[in-house]
Structures are given as C-alpha cells and as structure tokens.
Amino acid sequence: MTVLENLIIGAGPAGLAVAGRLRHAGIDFTIIEKGHHLAERWHHHYDRVHLHTIKKWSHLPHLPFPEDYPMYVPRKKLIAYFENYATQFNIQPQFGIEVKHIRQVENSLWEVSTNKEKIHVHNVIIATGLNRVPNMPKWEGMQEYAGTIVHSINYKNPDAYRGSRVLVVGMGNTGGEIALDLAEASIPTWLSVRGSVNIVPRDLNGRPVQETSKLLARLPFGLGDWIGAKVQRLYFGNLQKYGLKQSDKYPAVELRETGKTPMIDVGTIKAIKTGLIRVVGGVHHFIHDGVVLDNGNTLNCEHVIASTGYRPQLQDLIEGIEPFLDKYGYPKGPIGSGDQQGLLFVGFDPYKRGVLGTIYEDSETIVRQLTK
C-alpha cells in the first residue's frame, strides 16, 4: 500500500495554488487529476469567457499575471498562465487518475481509492472545486421534447445554434453571458428567470466595481451595502418592466445568507432592454416542440441550455463528511477538524472575494497548517 504525506486532488487553479505554495515552502507532495490537462475545466469553458475579477486579485501565489495581460483575463491566456505556473514551480500532476472514494482508516490515515489503486495519505487536500458536478434539473416531459437539452458546461459558441431558437434557463453569470453570446450572433434568444435577481455592473465609470466594493466594505453599519444597492438601481433603472424582479437584499447580504452570487453584467441587461434577449418565467414542463412556462404560456424553441449551476457533491467522495458541510454542501472551513482532521479544502467558500481570491487565501491557510 502506497503511503503519502500530502496528496492534492485536482490540478485546477485550487490544486495548483496549494502545489505552488508547497513547492515554495520546500514541502513534498503528489498531485493527481482525473482529466488530461492542467485546469481541465477551463479547457472546456465557452469561448468568450473572461475572468470577472480583475487580474491583480486573481493570480495564483508567488506569480502575478504578466503585465501585458488585460484587466479581465480571457480563457486562453488564463490556461497559458496556469501552464506556465506549473512549469515555474515544477508541478507535474499524474493525469487520468479519478478519485472514487475517501475514508478514514487507522493511525490518522485516509484511504483514497482511485481508478488505479488505493493510497494511504496523512493529509488529503481537496481541490475538486465548487463546480465538480453539473446540476441538471429534471423537468416533466423532457423525453417528449424533439429538440436538444444540454447543461451550460457543454456550450462553446453560437455556431451550433444558428438558424434556430434557443432558451437559456438561469440568469447567473454563465446564463446571462451565454444568452448574450447567442443574441449577439442574431439567434432568437429567450432567458428563463424564475426568481428575483441581483445584478451588478462589472465596471462603473471606467472603474472595476470589484475595487469600488472593497472600498464600500470598509464603511461601518452596512453603509457600503446600502450605497452599493442605490448605485445598482440608478445604473440599471427599473428592470421589472423587462420581466426581471430585482432582489430586495443587498448583493453582499444575499451572497452571505443564501450563497447566491450576483450576476456581473457585461452587456446582458442592455441586450434585454433593446429586445435582443427576451426574458420569460420559469419552465414548468416540456412538450414536443418547446416548453410550457409557469404562467401557462408556450414557447417554441429548438434548443434549451440549462445554466443551472454546479454542486461540489463532496458527500459522494468522502465517507462521513456530512457534519462538516454547511447547508449548501460547502465545507465549513479549509481545515478539517474532529473526524475530518487530515482533510483540507481549498476554494470552497463562495462568500469571499471571488473563487480565485478564495483559492489564494485558502491555499495560504492550508500550507501554514501543514508547516506547523
């Protein structure tokens, strides 16, 4: 039985960040990845995707982005950065190794069962990410539908949808941007929005809102949240006449209380206001040539793209992990305690400063723990 001191599961940005810090600290590790690329998920994102967080707060530890990179890094440049990061820190993942099950065994060891072998590990660093498992709803009548239904993970660009009508379900960052991508290609596009939404502009008067929000967060008594909400309303105006019900919670408050991330707008709202994207209600069930909405109206379309998010589903991997998960299925912290001692989690807190910012902080906490 192979026994390892430190095993990193996942060679995406979270796994790379921990590996980079460990290498910098002179601590040995093994890193495994079920895919065949560094940052496998980024190789499959839709073509136009950019980071929504600015580059100075989105790089991995010990290596800022190159100076010639734009403020919001596009997908291909991000992949190139990750590959260079692995080279700089001599990070060599073992690819094609998928973890099937993790359980605690005697002597403070964890047994990690993969598609290749079983390994005993002292410290298991879980870097599988918030987006490990696509969340695909089950609607009545899906089998009767003559068109295609795919999760947004399978969307690349508008080419496959030209000459047809498309319904995008869900108005998170991905759904809003995919709908915009389709609409800008002159494809008739509907956006299904069931509940209230919180929307913030990516930039305001040429300044990234991420920077502004950090300044507002320093104000006492929730004043920053109040100012941010007022600016949001003034910037977008009344969106109810376009079919969007704005949330009555401040964006930061809603994120903390419900885990729901506000949509960062890069042009979707303008497309809705000009009629390029038409907002409809929730999907009730499917029929042969379209969907019936919650209000009883029928929408005829040839394709449906479900932008309905992801789940970490750690309970499917780790035996007995449930007490350490919050109500949304996220770990309660980066350092496992009690029965979870020896498990470490990086990049699972959506309430901080974006996924990459969280990864930066969590990786520091984890490596500090391992160097005690």
XYZ file of N, CA and C in Angstrom, residues 14-103:
270
model
N -7.123 25.690 -7.931
C -7.014 25.425 -6.493
C -5.855 24.484 -6.192
N -5.763 23.390 -6.920
C -4.669 22.450 -6.708
C -3.318 23.056 -7.044
N -3.274 23.840 -8.117
C -2.014 24.489 -8.491
C -1.561 25.474 -7.423
N -2.504 26.224 -6.840
C -2.150 27.210 -5.821
C -1.505 26.547 -4.612
N -2.087 25.433 -4.140
C -1.510 24.728 -2.996
C -0.154 24.132 -3.386
N -0.086 23.544 -4.575
C 1.170 22.948 -5.025
C 2.269 24.001 -5.124
N 1.931 25.188 -5.653
C 2.916 26.258 -5.765
C 3.423 26.703 -4.407
N 2.523 26.836 -3.451
C 2.937 27.247 -2.102
C 3.781 26.153 -1.434
N 3.377 24.893 -1.599
C 4.146 23.802 -1.007
C 5.550 23.731 -1.605
N 5.629 23.878 -2.920
C 6.952 23.856 -3.566
C 7.799 25.029 -3.061
N 7.179 26.189 -2.919
C 7.883 27.376 -2.427
C 8.378 27.167 -1.003
N 7.616 26.385 -0.213
C 7.983 26.119 1.177
C 8.898 24.907 1.318
N 9.190 24.224 0.215
C 10.070 23.059 0.269
C 9.415 21.820 0.825
N 8.085 21.716 0.680
C 7.346 20.559 1.204
C 6.944 19.658 0.037
N 7.169 18.382 0.169
C 6.881 17.434 -0.895
C 5.385 17.153 -0.982
N 4.925 16.792 -2.159
C 3.504 16.489 -2.383
C 3.359 15.656 -3.647
N 2.181 15.042 -3.763
C 1.742 14.390 -5.001
C 0.435 15.043 -5.410
N 0.277 15.297 -6.715
C -0.952 15.905 -7.206
C -1.511 15.033 -8.326
N -2.816 14.729 -8.217
C -3.476 13.883 -9.218
C -4.641 14.645 -9.843
N -4.980 14.272 -11.064
C -6.033 14.967 -11.819
C -6.758 13.944 -12.693
N -8.095 13.951 -12.612
C -8.840 12.950 -13.384
C -8.865 13.265 -14.874
N -8.692 14.528 -15.240
C -8.654 14.897 -16.652
C -7.267 14.685 -17.248
N -7.053 15.330 -18.397
C -5.790 15.142 -19.114
C -5.077 16.463 -19.365
N -5.531 17.527 -18.705
C -4.892 18.836 -18.826
C -4.806 19.490 -17.459
N -3.870 20.402 -17.310
C -3.931 21.332 -16.197
C -5.181 22.185 -16.362
N -5.847 22.484 -15.259
C -7.062 23.308 -15.316
C -8.024 22.768 -16.377
N -8.334 21.478 -16.245
C -9.147 20.780 -17.249
C -10.447 21.516 -17.566
N -11.144 22.017 -16.544
C -12.436 22.654 -16.779
C -12.306 23.900 -17.662
N -11.209 24.634 -17.494
C -11.013 25.847 -18.294
C -10.800 25.536 -19.767
N -10.365 24.342 -20.085
C -10.219 23.954 -21.486
C -11.585 23.765 -22.152
N -12.635 23.621 -21.355
C -13.952 23.310 -21.907
C -14.974 24.430 -21.709
N -14.579 25.531 -21.068
C -15.492 26.659 -20.915
C -15.841 27.247 -22.284
N -16.940 27.981 -22.333
C -17.325 28.609 -23.600
C -16.257 29.623 -24.028
N -16.182 29.854 -25.352
C -15.041 30.554 -25.938
C -14.855 31.974 -25.404
N -15.945 32.715 -25.185
C -15.821 34.136 -24.887
C -15.567 34.411 -23.398
N -15.503 33.400 -22.585
C -15.430 33.633 -21.140
C -14.135 34.359 -20.761
N -14.277 35.344 -19.894
C -13.183 36.058 -19.264
C -13.380 35.974 -17.745
N -12.312 36.171 -16.994
C -12.478 36.352 -15.557
C -13.328 37.591 -15.306
N -14.198 37.523 -14.320
C -14.976 38.695 -13.927
C -14.291 39.474 -12.810
N -13.228 38.914 -12.261
C -12.436 39.597 -11.241
C -11.160 40.121 -11.887
N -10.654 41.237 -11.384
C -9.515 41.882 -12.025
C -8.233 41.099 -11.763
N -7.266 41.273 -12.662
C -6.102 40.381 -12.658
C -5.247 40.540 -11.407
N -5.201 41.735 -10.811
C -4.313 41.898 -9.664
C -4.808 41.140 -8.433
N -6.090 40.719 -8.448
C -6.628 39.950 -7.336
C -7.026 38.539 -7.770
N -6.508 38.073 -8.905
C -6.935 36.772 -9.428
C -5.784 35.827 -9.737
N -4.547 36.252 -9.515
C -3.427 35.371 -9.833
C -3.196 34.362 -8.715
N -2.393 33.362 -9.003
C -2.044 32.343 -8.021
C -0.844 32.820 -7.185
N -0.562 32.151 -6.067
C 0.511 32.610 -5.171
C 1.876 32.647 -5.850
N 2.641 33.685 -5.523
C 4.050 33.835 -5.907
C 4.260 34.105 -7.394
N 3.202 34.333 -8.172
C 3.403 34.602 -9.604
C 2.258 35.464 -10.146
N 2.417 36.787 -10.161
C 1.382 37.656 -10.747
C 1.216 37.381 -12.237
N 0.094 37.817 -12.784
C -0.108 37.721 -14.229
C 0.915 38.608 -14.946
N 1.273 38.249 -16.184
C 2.160 39.127 -16.967
C 1.559 40.528 -17.113
N 2.429 41.520 -17.197
C 1.974 42.908 -17.274
C 1.134 43.175 -18.510
N 1.399 42.457 -19.616
C 0.651 42.724 -20.848
C -0.718 42.035 -20.879
N -1.066 41.283 -19.824
C -2.396 40.677 -19.767
C -3.436 41.778 -19.528
N -4.618 41.641 -20.127
C -5.663 42.645 -19.904
C -6.214 42.585 -18.481
N -6.988 43.611 -18.118
C -7.577 43.698 -16.780
C -8.396 42.453 -16.444
N -9.207 41.995 -17.410
C -10.025 40.794 -17.233
C -9.456 39.720 -18.168
N -8.846 38.712 -17.588
C -8.065 37.746 -18.363
C -8.989 36.799 -19.122
N -8.784 36.633 -20.447
C -9.596 35.679 -21.212
C -9.142 34.244 -21.001
N -9.991 33.334 -21.418
C -9.803 31.905 -21.134
C -8.447 31.377 -21.626
N -8.088 31.631 -22.868
C -6.861 31.054 -23.413
C -5.618 31.606 -22.722
N -5.624 32.884 -22.395
C -4.487 33.458 -21.679
C -4.407 32.898 -20.259
N -5.563 32.619 -19.674
C -5.573 32.041 -18.332
C -4.982 30.636 -18.350
N -5.345 29.846 -19.354
C -4.779 28.500 -19.486
C -3.265 28.577 -19.661
N -2.809 29.519 -20.499
C -1.364 29.682 -20.706
C -0.663 30.052 -19.400
N -1.316 30.892 -18.600
C -0.756 31.276 -17.298
C -0.661 30.068 -16.378
N -1.700 29.246 -16.317
C -1.676 28.056 -15.465
C -0.559 27.095 -15.892
N -0.384 26.934 -17.201
C 0.662 26.034 -17.692
C 2.049 26.574 -17.344
N 2.220 27.872 -17.462
C 3.492 28.484 -17.087
C 3.729 28.365 -15.582
N 2.665 28.502 -14.810
C 2.770 28.364 -13.355
C 3.292 26.973 -12.991
N 2.732 25.958 -13.619
C 3.172 24.581 -13.346
C 4.641 24.402 -13.714
N 5.069 25.016 -14.806
C 6.473 24.930 -15.205
C 7.372 25.629 -14.196
N 6.964 26.843 -13.787
C 7.782 27.635 -12.866
C 7.995 26.916 -11.538
N 6.974 26.197 -11.063
C 7.057 25.556 -9.755
C 7.229 24.035 -9.846
N 7.548 23.562 -11.034
C 7.807 22.131 -11.243
C 6.662 21.276 -10.695
N 5.465 21.622 -11.113
C 4.267 20.880 -10.706
C 3.934 19.893 -11.819
N 3.989 18.612 -11.505
C 3.788 17.574 -12.517
C 2.664 16.633 -12.070
N 1.420 16.982 -12.382
C 0.297 16.131 -11.969
C 0.350 14.763 -12.642
N -0.200 13.786 -11.954
C -0.450 12.485 -12.562
C -1.868 12.536 -13.140
N -1.983 12.512 -14.457
C -3.268 12.689 -15.126
C -4.007 11.358 -15.279
N -5.314 11.462 -15.501
C -6.134 10.280 -15.730
C -6.410 9.477 -14.487
N -6.222 10.078 -13.307
C -6.476 9.372 -12.050
C -7.692 9.996 -11.373
N -8.747 9.232 -11.275
C -10.010 9.718 -10.712
C -10.236 9.105 -9.336
N -10.509 9.969 -8.376
C -10.798 9.505 -7.023
C -12.232 9.001 -6.956
N -12.411 7.817 -6.445
C -13.733 7.210 -6.331
C -14.297 7.315 -4.917
N -13.393 7.216 -3.915
C -13.880 7.181 -2.531
C -12.743 7.536 -1.585
N -13.097 8.253 -0.517
C -12.126 8.609 0.519
C -12.721 8.228 1.866
N -11.957 7.503 2.668
C -12.441 7.155 4.001
C -11.280 7.140 4.980
